[in-house]
């Protein structure tokens, strides 16, 4: 389930970046994810699976992982044996990351669940201290699972491509995410939508 981004946030984007106003008007309604209520370890598992993959490929692999989890009657996907995770399509490094985080979670679930109440900066510090997790991991957790409103994932590949295309299309304008605090998540969602809908084309 998703809610529409508040209209005032969308108008703020158009006001701050007037050269993008026309593209923004043609976008489908921006959507902001609701807060995730499942185990944080399940969210992290899905994030790890999705790293460096398209949304379609990620969904297929996670679907196989979830099916294996349900067949085994486990609480979470992170509890699957390494062999099952590999068979579902995860790389050996991703399996190591999932299992390492899962072991920590099973020992200290209450501590990890408390991440939901951290500030973005505190969350980044905790996530990036975990083996195999990164700034991108913390950004995805913040946006798509914890509902943070002011996150701009500068290390995301799609965001980086969108910025490059915008510089090519509007060389006289620089898109500074800092200008839309505290609504930077809305800018990120708009950028992803630019790419998904094909409205943004590289004219270089």
Coordinates of N, CA and C in Angstrom, one line a residue:
X1 N 0.8 -1.2 0.0 CA 0.0 0.0 0.0 C 0.9 1.2 0.0
X2 N 0.5 2.3 -0.7 CA 1.2 3.5 -0.8 C 0.2 4.7 -0.7
X3 N 0.8 5.8 -0.3 CA 0.0 7.0 -0.2 C 0.6 8.0 -1.2
X4 N -0.2 8.9 -1.8 CA 0.4 9.9 -2.7 C 1.2 10.9 -1.9
X5 N 2.3 11.3 -2.5 CA 3.1 12.4 -1.9 C 2.2 13.6 -1.8
X6 N 2.3 14.4 -0.7 CA 1.5 15.5 -0.5 C 1.7 16.5 -1.6
X7 N 0.6 17.2 -2.0 CA 0.7 18.1 -3.1 C 1.6 19.2 -2.9
X8 N 1.8 19.7 -1.6 CA 2.7 20.8 -1.4 C 4.1 20.4 -1.6
X9 N 4.5 19.2 -1.4 CA 5.8 18.7 -1.7 C 6.1 18.7 -3.2
X10 N 5.1 18.2 -4.0 CA 5.2 18.2 -5.5 C 5.4 19.7 -6.0
X11 N 4.6 20.6 -5.5 CA 4.7 22.0 -5.9 C 6.0 22.6 -5.5
X12 N 6.5 22.1 -4.3 CA 7.8 22.7 -3.9 C 8.9 22.3 -4.9
X13 N 8.9 21.0 -5.4 CA 9.8 20.6 -6.4 C 9.7 21.4 -7.6
X14 N 8.5 21.7 -8.1 CA 8.3 22.5 -9.3 C 8.8 24.0 -9.1
X15 N 8.6 24.5 -7.8 CA 9.0 25.8 -7.6 C 10.6 26.0 -7.5
X16 N 11.2 25.0 -6.9 CA 12.6 25.0 -6.7 C 13.4 24.7 -8.0
X17 N 12.8 23.8 -8.8 CA 13.4 23.5 -10.1 C 12.5 23.8 -11.2
X18 N 12.3 25.1 -11.5 CA 11.3 25.4 -12.6 C 11.6 24.8 -13.9
X19 N 12.9 24.5 -14.2 CA 13.2 23.9 -15.5 C 12.7 22.5 -15.6
X20 N 12.3 21.9 -14.4 CA 11.8 20.5 -14.4 C 10.3 20.5 -14.3
X21 N 9.7 21.7 -14.2 CA 8.2 21.7 -13.9 C 7.4 21.0 -15.0
X22 N 7.8 21.1 -16.3 CA 7.0 20.5 -17.3 C 7.1 18.9 -17.2
X23 N 8.3 18.4 -16.9 CA 8.4 17.0 -16.8 C 7.7 16.5 -15.5
X24 N 7.8 17.3 -14.4 CA 7.0 16.9 -13.2 C 5.5 16.8 -13.4
X25 N 5.0 17.8 -14.3 CA 3.6 17.8 -14.5 C 3.1 16.5 -15.3
X26 N 4.0 15.9 -16.1 CA 3.7 14.8 -16.9 C 3.9 13.4 -16.1
X27 N 4.5 13.5 -15.0 CA 4.7 12.3 -14.2 C 3.4 11.7 -13.6
X28 N 3.3 10.4 -13.5 CA 2.1 9.9 -12.7 C 2.2 10.4 -11.3
X29 N 1.2 10.3 -10.6 CA 1.2 10.7 -9.2 C 2.4 10.1 -8.4
X30 N 3.2 10.9 -7.8 CA 4.3 10.4 -7.0 C 3.7 9.6 -5.8
X31 N 4.4 8.5 -5.5 CA 3.9 7.7 -4.4 C 5.0 7.5 -3.3
X32 N 4.7 7.6 -2.1 CA 5.6 7.4 -1.0 C 5.3 6.1 -0.3
X33 N 6.3 5.3 0.0 CA 6.0 4.0 0.7 C 5.6 4.2 2.1
X34 N 4.7 3.4 2.5 CA 4.3 3.4 3.9 C 5.3 2.7 4.8
X35 N 5.3 2.9 6.1 CA 6.2 2.3 7.0 C 6.0 0.8 7.0
X36 N 7.1 0.0 6.9 CA 7.0 -1.4 6.9 C 6.9 -2.0 8.3
X37 N 6.1 -2.9 8.5 CA 5.8 -3.4 9.9 C 6.5 -4.8 10.1
X38 N 7.0 -5.4 9.1 CA 7.6 -6.7 9.2 C 9.0 -6.7 9.9
X39 N 9.7 -7.8 10.1 CA 11.0 -7.8 10.7 C 12.0 -7.0 9.9
X40 N 12.9 -6.3 10.6 CA 13.9 -5.5 10.0 C 14.8 -6.4 9.2
X41 N 15.1 -7.6 9.7 CA 15.9 -8.6 9.0 C 15.4 -9.0 7.6
X42 N 14.0 -9.1 7.5 CA 13.4 -9.4 6.2 C 13.6 -8.2 5.3
X43 N 13.4 -7.0 5.8 CA 13.7 -5.8 4.9 C 15.1 -5.8 4.4
X44 N 16.0 -6.1 5.3 CA 17.5 -6.0 4.9 C 17.7 -7.1 3.9
X45 N 17.1 -8.3 4.1 CA 17.3 -9.4 3.1 C 16.9 -9.0 1.7
X46 N 15.7 -8.3 1.7 CA 15.2 -7.9 0.4 C 16.1 -6.8 -0.2
X47 N 16.6 -5.9 0.6 CA 17.5 -4.8 0.1 C 18.8 -5.4 -0.4
X48 N 19.3 -6.4 0.3 CA 20.6 -7.0 -0.2 C 20.3 -7.7 -1.5
X49 N 19.2 -8.4 -1.7 CA 18.9 -9.0 -2.9 C 18.8 -8.0 -4.1
X50 N 18.2 -6.9 -3.8 CA 18.0 -5.9 -4.8 C 19.2 -5.1 -5.3
X51 N 20.3 -5.2 -4.5 CA 21.5 -4.4 -4.8 C 22.1 -4.7 -6.2
X52 N 22.2 -3.7 -7.0 CA 22.8 -3.9 -8.4 C 22.0 -4.7 -9.3
X53 N 20.7 -4.8 -9.0 CA 19.8 -5.6 -9.9 C 18.6 -4.7 -10.3
X54 N 18.0 -5.0 -11.4 CA 16.7 -4.3 -11.8 C 15.6 -4.7 -10.8
X55 N 14.6 -3.9 -10.8 CA 13.4 -4.2 -9.9 C 12.8 -5.6 -10.3
X56 N 12.8 -5.8 -11.6 CA 12.1 -7.1 -12.1 C 13.0 -8.3 -11.6
X57 N 14.3 -8.2 -11.8 CA 15.2 -9.3 -11.4 C 15.1 -9.5 -9.9
X58 N 15.2 -8.4 -9.2 CA 15.1 -8.5 -7.8 C 13.9 -9.2 -7.3
X59 N 12.7 -8.8 -7.9 CA 11.4 -9.3 -7.4 C 11.4 -10.8 -7.7
X60 N 11.9 -11.3 -8.8 CA 11.9 -12.7 -9.1 C 12.7 -13.5 -8.1
X61 N 13.9 -13.0 -7.8 CA 14.8 -13.7 -6.8 C 14.1 -13.7 -5.5
X62 N 13.6 -12.6 -5.0 CA 13.0 -12.5 -3.7 C 11.8 -13.4 -3.7
X63 N 11.0 -13.5 -4.8 CA 9.9 -14.4 -4.8 C 10.3 -15.9 -4.6
X64 N 11.4 -16.3 -5.2 CA 11.9 -17.6 -4.9 C 12.4 -17.8 -3.5
X65 N 13.0 -16.8 -2.9 CA 13.5 -16.9 -1.5 C 12.3 -17.0 -0.6
X66 N 11.3 -16.2 -0.9 CA 10.1 -16.2 0.0 C 9.4 -17.5 -0.1
X67 N 9.3 -18.1 -1.3 CA 8.6 -19.4 -1.4 C 9.4 -20.5 -0.6
X68 N 10.7 -20.4 -0.7 CA 11.5 -21.4 0.0 C 11.4 -21.2 1.5
X69 N 11.3 -20.0 2.0 CA 11.0 -19.7 3.4 C 9.7 -20.2 3.8
X70 N 8.7 -20.0 3.0 CA 7.3 -20.5 3.4 C 7.3 -22.0 3.4
X71 N 7.9 -22.6 2.5 CA 7.9 -24.1 2.4 C 8.6 -24.7 3.7
X72 N 9.7 -24.0 4.1 CA 10.4 -24.5 5.3 C 9.7 -24.1 6.6
X73 N 8.7 -23.2 6.5 CA 8.0 -22.8 7.7 C 8.9 -21.9 8.6
X74 N 9.7 -21.1 8.0 CA 10.6 -20.2 8.8 C 10.0 -18.9 9.1
X75 N 10.4 -18.2 10.1 CA 9.9 -16.9 10.4 C 10.4 -15.9 9.4
X76 N 11.7 -16.0 8.9 CA 12.2 -15.0 8.0 C 13.1 -15.7 7.0
X77 N 13.2 -15.0 5.9 CA 14.1 -15.5 4.7 C 15.5 -15.6 5.1
X78 N 16.0 -14.7 6.0 CA 17.4 -14.8 6.5 C 17.8 -16.1 7.2
X79 N 16.8 -16.8 7.6 CA 17.0 -18.1 8.3 C 17.2 -19.3 7.3
X80 N 17.0 -19.1 6.0 CA 17.2 -20.1 5.1 C 18.7 -20.6 5.1
X81 N 19.0 -21.8 4.8 CA 20.3 -22.3 4.6 C 21.0 -21.6 3.5
X82 N 22.3 -21.5 3.6 CA 23.1 -20.8 2.5 C 22.8 -21.5 1.1
X83 N 22.7 -22.8 1.1 CA 22.4 -23.5 -0.1 C 21.1 -23.1 -0.8
X84 N 20.1 -22.8 0.0 CA 18.8 -22.4 -0.5 C 18.9 -21.0 -1.1
X85 N 19.6 -20.1 -0.4 CA 19.7 -18.8 -0.9 C 20.5 -18.7 -2.2
X86 N 21.6 -19.5 -2.3 CA 22.3 -19.6 -3.5 C 21.5 -20.2 -4.6
X87 N 20.7 -21.2 -4.3 CA 19.8 -21.8 -5.4 C 18.7 -20.8 -5.8
X88 N 18.4 -19.9 -5.0 CA 17.4 -18.9 -5.4 C 17.9 -17.8 -6.3
X89 N 19.3 -17.7 -6.4 CA 19.9 -16.8 -7.3 C 20.7 -15.7 -6.6
X90 N 20.9 -15.8 -5.3 CA 21.8 -14.8 -4.7 C 23.3 -15.1 -4.9
X91 N 24.1 -14.1 -5.0 CA 25.6 -14.4 -5.2 C 26.1 -14.8 -3.8
X92 N 27.3 -15.4 -3.8 CA 27.9 -15.8 -2.6 C 28.1 -14.7 -1.6
X93 N 28.5 -13.5 -2.1 CA 28.7 -12.3 -1.2 C 27.3 -11.9 -0.6
X94 N 26.3 -11.9 -1.4 CA 25.0 -11.5 -0.9 C 24.5 -12.5 0.2
X95 N 24.8 -13.8 0.0 CA 24.4 -14.8 0.9 C 25.1 -14.5 2.2
X96 N 26.4 -14.2 2.1 CA 27.2 -13.9 3.3 C 26.7 -12.7 4.1
X97 N 26.3 -11.7 3.4 CA 25.7 -10.5 4.0 C 24.4 -10.8 4.7
X98 N 23.5 -11.5 4.0 CA 22.2 -11.9 4.6 C 22.4 -12.7 5.9
X99 N 23.3 -13.7 5.8 CA 23.5 -14.6 6.9 C 24.2 -13.9 8.1
X100 N 25.1 -13.0 7.8 CA 25.8 -12.3 8.9 C 24.8 -11.4 9.6
X101 N 24.0 -10.7 8.8 CA 23.0 -9.8 9.4 C 22.0 -10.6 10.2
X102 N 21.5 -11.7 9.6 CA 20.5 -12.6 10.2 C 21.0 -13.1 11.6
X103 N 22.3 -13.5 11.6 CA 22.8 -14.0 12.9 C 22.7 -12.9 14.0
X104 N 23.1 -11.7 13.6 CA 23.1 -10.6 14.6 C 21.7 -10.3 15.0
X105 N 20.8 -10.3 14.0 CA 19.4 -10.1 14.3 C 18.8 -11.1 15.3
X106 N 19.0 -12.4 15.0 CA 18.5 -13.4 15.9 C 19.0 -13.3 17.3
X107 N 20.2 -12.8 17.5 CA 20.7 -12.6 18.8 C 20.3 -11.3 19.5
X108 N 20.0 -10.3 18.6 CA 19.7 -8.9 19.2 C 18.5 -8.3 18.4
X109 N 17.4 -9.0 18.3 CA 16.3 -8.5 17.5 C 15.8 -7.2 18.0
X110 N 15.7 -7.1 19.4 CA 15.1 -5.9 20.0 C 16.0 -4.6 19.6
X111 N 17.3 -4.8 19.7 CA 18.2 -3.7 19.3 C 18.0 -3.3 17.9
X112 N 17.9 -4.3 17.0 CA 17.8 -4.0 15.6 C 16.4 -3.3 15.3
X113 N 15.4 -3.8 15.9 CA 14.1 -3.3 15.6 C 14.0 -1.8 16.1
X114 N 14.8 -1.4 17.1 CA 14.9 -0.1 17.5 C 15.4 0.9 16.5
X115 N 16.0 0.4 15.4 CA 16.5 1.2 14.3 C 15.4 2.1 13.8
X116 N 14.1 1.6 13.9 CA 13.0 2.3 13.3 C 12.9 3.7 13.9
X117 N 13.4 3.9 15.1 CA 13.2 5.1 15.8 C 14.4 6.1 15.7
X118 N 15.4 5.6 15.0 CA 16.6 6.4 14.9 C 16.5 7.6 13.8
X119 N 17.3 8.6 14.0 CA 17.4 9.6 13.0 C 18.1 9.0 11.8
X120 N 18.0 9.7 10.6 CA 18.7 9.2 9.4 C 20.2 9.0 9.6
X121 N 20.8 10.0 10.2 CA 22.2 9.9 10.4 C 22.6 8.7 11.4
X122 N 21.8 8.6 12.4 CA 22.1 7.5 13.3 C 21.8 6.1 12.7
X123 N 20.8 6.1 11.8 CA 20.5 4.8 11.1 C 21.7 4.5 10.2
X124 N 22.2 5.5 9.4 CA 23.3 5.2 8.5 C 24.5 4.6 9.3
X125 N 24.8 5.2 10.4 CA 25.9 4.7 11.2 C 25.7 3.3 11.6
X126 N 24.5 2.9 12.0 CA 24.3 1.5 12.5 C 24.3 0.5 11.3
X127 N 23.7 0.9 10.2 CA 23.6 0.0 9.0 C 25.0 -0.2 8.4
X128 N 25.8 0.9 8.2 CA 27.1 0.8 7.6 C 28.1 0.1 8.4
X129 N 27.8 -0.1 9.7 CA 28.7 -0.8 10.6 C 28.6 -2.3 10.4
X130 N 27.5 -2.8 9.6 CA 27.3 -4.2 9.4 C 28.0 -4.6 8.1
X131 N 28.6 -5.8 8.2 CA 29.4 -6.3 7.1 C 28.5 -6.5 5.8
X132 N 29.0 -5.9 4.7 CA 28.3 -6.1 3.4 C 27.2 -5.0 3.2
X133 N 26.9 -4.2 4.2 CA 25.8 -3.2 4.0 C 26.5 -1.8 3.8
X134 N 25.8 -0.9 3.2 CA 26.4 0.3 2.7 C 25.5 1.5 2.9
X135 N 26.0 2.7 2.4 CA 25.1 3.9 2.4 C 23.9 3.6 1.6
X136 N 24.0 2.9 0.4 CA 22.8 2.6 -0.4 C 21.8 1.8 0.4
X137 N 22.3 0.8 1.2 CA 21.5 -0.1 2.0 C 20.7 0.7 3.0
X138 N 21.4 1.7 3.7 CA 20.7 2.5 4.7 C 19.7 3.4 4.1
X139 N 20.0 3.9 2.9 CA 19.1 4.8 2.2 C 17.8 4.0 1.8
X140 N 17.9 2.8 1.3 CA 16.8 2.0 0.9 C 15.9 1.7 2.1
X141 N 16.6 1.3 3.2 CA 15.9 1.0 4.4 C 15.1 2.2 4.9
X142 N 15.8 3.4 4.9 CA 15.2 4.6 5.4 C 14.0 5.0 4.6
X143 N 14.1 4.9 3.2 CA 13.0 5.4 2.4 C 11.8 4.4 2.3
X144 N 12.2 3.1 1.9 CA 11.1 2.2 1.6 C 10.6 1.3 2.7
X145 N 11.2 1.4 3.9 CA 10.8 0.6 5.0 C 10.5 1.4 6.3
X146 N 11.2 2.5 6.5 CA 11.1 3.3 7.7 C 10.4 4.6 7.5
X147 N 10.1 5.0 6.2 CA 9.3 6.2 5.9 C 10.0 7.5 6.1
X148 N 11.3 7.5 6.0 CA 12.0 8.8 6.2 C 11.7 9.7 5.0
X149 N 11.4 11.0 5.3 CA 11.0 11.9 4.2 C 12.1 12.8 3.6
X150 N 13.3 12.7 4.2 CA 14.3 13.6 3.7 C 15.6 12.9 3.4
X151 N 15.5 11.9 2.4 CA 16.7 11.1 2.1 C 16.8 11.2 0.5
X152 N 18.1 11.5 0.1 CA 18.4 11.5 -1.3 C 19.5 10.5 -1.5
X153 N 19.3 9.4 -2.1 CA 20.3 8.3 -2.2 C 21.3 8.6 -3.4
X154 N 22.3 9.4 -3.1 CA 23.2 9.8 -4.2 C 24.0 8.7 -4.8
X155 N 24.1 7.5 -4.0 CA 24.9 6.4 -4.6 C 24.1 5.4 -5.4
X156 N 22.8 5.7 -5.5 CA 21.9 4.8 -6.3 C 22.2 5.0 -7.8
X157 N 22.4 3.8 -8.5 CA 22.7 3.9 -9.9 C 21.7 4.6 -10.7
X158 N 20.4 4.4 -10.5 CA 19.4 5.0 -11.3 C 19.4 6.5 -11.0
X159 N 19.5 6.9 -9.8 CA 19.6 8.3 -9.4 C 20.8 9.0 -10.1
X160 N 21.9 8.3 -10.1 CA 23.1 8.9 -10.8 C 22.9 9.0 -12.3
X161 N 22.2 8.1 -12.9 CA 22.0 8.2 -14.3 C 21.0 9.3 -14.6
X162 N 20.0 9.5 -13.8 CA 19.0 10.6 -13.9 C 19.7 11.9 -13.8
X163 N 20.6 12.1 -12.9 CA 21.4 13.3 -12.7 C 22.2 13.6 -13.9
X164 N 22.9 12.6 -14.5 CA 23.7 12.8 -15.7 C 22.8 13.2 -16.8
X165 N 21.7 12.6 -17.0 CA 20.8 13.0 -18.1 C 20.3 14.4 -18.0
X166 N 20.0 14.8 -16.7 CA 19.5 16.1 -16.5 C 20.6 17.2 -16.8
X167 N 21.8 16.9 -16.4 CA 22.9 17.8 -16.7 C 23.1 17.9 -18.2
X168 N 22.9 16.8 -19.0 CA 23.0 16.9 -20.4 C 21.8 17.7 -21.0
X169 N 20.6 17.5 -20.5 CA 19.5 18.1 -21.1 C 19.3 19.6 -20.7
X170 N 19.8 19.9 -19.4 CA 19.7 21.3 -18.9 C 21.1 21.7 -18.4
X171 N 22.0 21.8 -19.2 CA 23.4 22.1 -18.8 C 23.5 23.4 -18.0
X172 N 22.6 24.3 -18.2 CA 22.7 25.6 -17.4 C 22.1 25.5 -16.0
X173 N 21.5 24.3 -15.7 CA 20.9 24.2 -14.4 C 21.5 23.0 -13.6
X174 N 21.8 23.2 -12.4 CA 22.3 22.1 -11.5 C 21.2 21.8 -10.5
X175 N 20.9 20.5 -10.4 CA 19.9 20.0 -9.4 C 20.6 19.8 -8.1
X176 N 20.4 20.7 -7.2 CA 21.0 20.5 -5.8 C 19.9 20.0 -4.9
X177 N 20.0 18.8 -4.5 CA 19.0 18.2 -3.6 C 18.8 18.9 -2.3
X178 N 19.9 19.6 -1.8 CA 19.8 20.4 -0.6 C 18.7 21.4 -0.6
X179 N 18.4 21.9 -1.8 CA 17.4 23.0 -1.9 C 16.0 22.5 -1.5
X180 N 15.7 21.2 -1.5 CA 14.4 20.8 -1.2 C 14.3 20.1 0.2
X181 N 15.2 20.3 1.0 CA 15.1 19.9 2.4 C 13.8 20.5 3.0
X182 N 13.0 19.8 3.7 CA 13.1 18.4 4.2 C 12.3 17.4 3.4
X183 N 12.3 17.6 2.0 CA 11.5 16.7 1.2 C 12.4 16.0 0.1
X184 N 13.6 15.7 0.5 CA 14.5 15.1 -0.5 C 14.0 13.8 -1.0
X185 N 13.3 13.0 -0.2 CA 12.8 11.7 -0.6 C 11.9 11.9 -1.8
X186 N 11.1 13.0 -1.8 CA 10.2 13.3 -2.9 C 11.0 13.5 -4.2
X187 N 12.1 14.1 -4.1 CA 12.9 14.4 -5.3 C 13.5 13.0 -5.8
X188 N 13.9 12.2 -4.9 CA 14.4 10.8 -5.3 C 13.3 10.0 -6.0
X189 N 12.1 10.1 -5.4 CA 11.0 9.3 -6.0 C 10.6 9.9 -7.4
X190 N 10.8 11.2 -7.6 CA 10.5 11.8 -8.9 C 11.6 11.3 -9.9
X191 N 12.8 11.3 -9.4 CA 13.9 10.8 -10.3 C 13.7 9.4 -10.8
X192 N 13.3 8.5 -9.8 CA 13.1 7.1 -10.2 C 11.9 7.0 -11.2
X193 N 10.9 7.9 -11.0 CA 9.8 7.9 -11.9 C 10.1 8.4 -13.2
X194 N 11.0 9.4 -13.3 CA 11.5 9.9 -14.6 C 12.1 8.8 -15.4
X195 N 12.9 8.0 -14.8 CA 13.5 6.9 -15.5 C 12.6 5.7 -15.8
X196 N 11.7 5.4 -14.9 CA 10.7 4.3 -15.1 C 9.8 4.6 -16.3
X197 N 9.3 5.9 -16.4 CA 8.3 6.3 -17.4 C 9.0 6.7 -18.7
X198 N 10.3 6.8 -18.7 CA 11.0 7.2 -20.0 C 10.8 8.7 -20.3
X199 N 10.3 9.5 -19.4 CA 10.1 10.9 -19.7 C 11.4 11.7 -19.8
X200 N 12.5 11.1 -19.1 CA 13.8 11.7 -19.2 C 14.7 11.0 -20.2
X201 N 15.1 11.7 -21.2 CA 15.9 11.1 -22.2 C 17.3 11.9 -22.3
X202 N 18.3 11.2 -22.5 CA 19.6 11.8 -22.6 C 19.7 12.3 -24.1
X203 N 19.9 13.6 -24.2 CA 19.9 14.3 -25.5 C 21.3 14.6 -25.9
X204 N 22.3 14.1 -25.2 CA 23.7 14.4 -25.6 C 24.1 13.7 -26.8

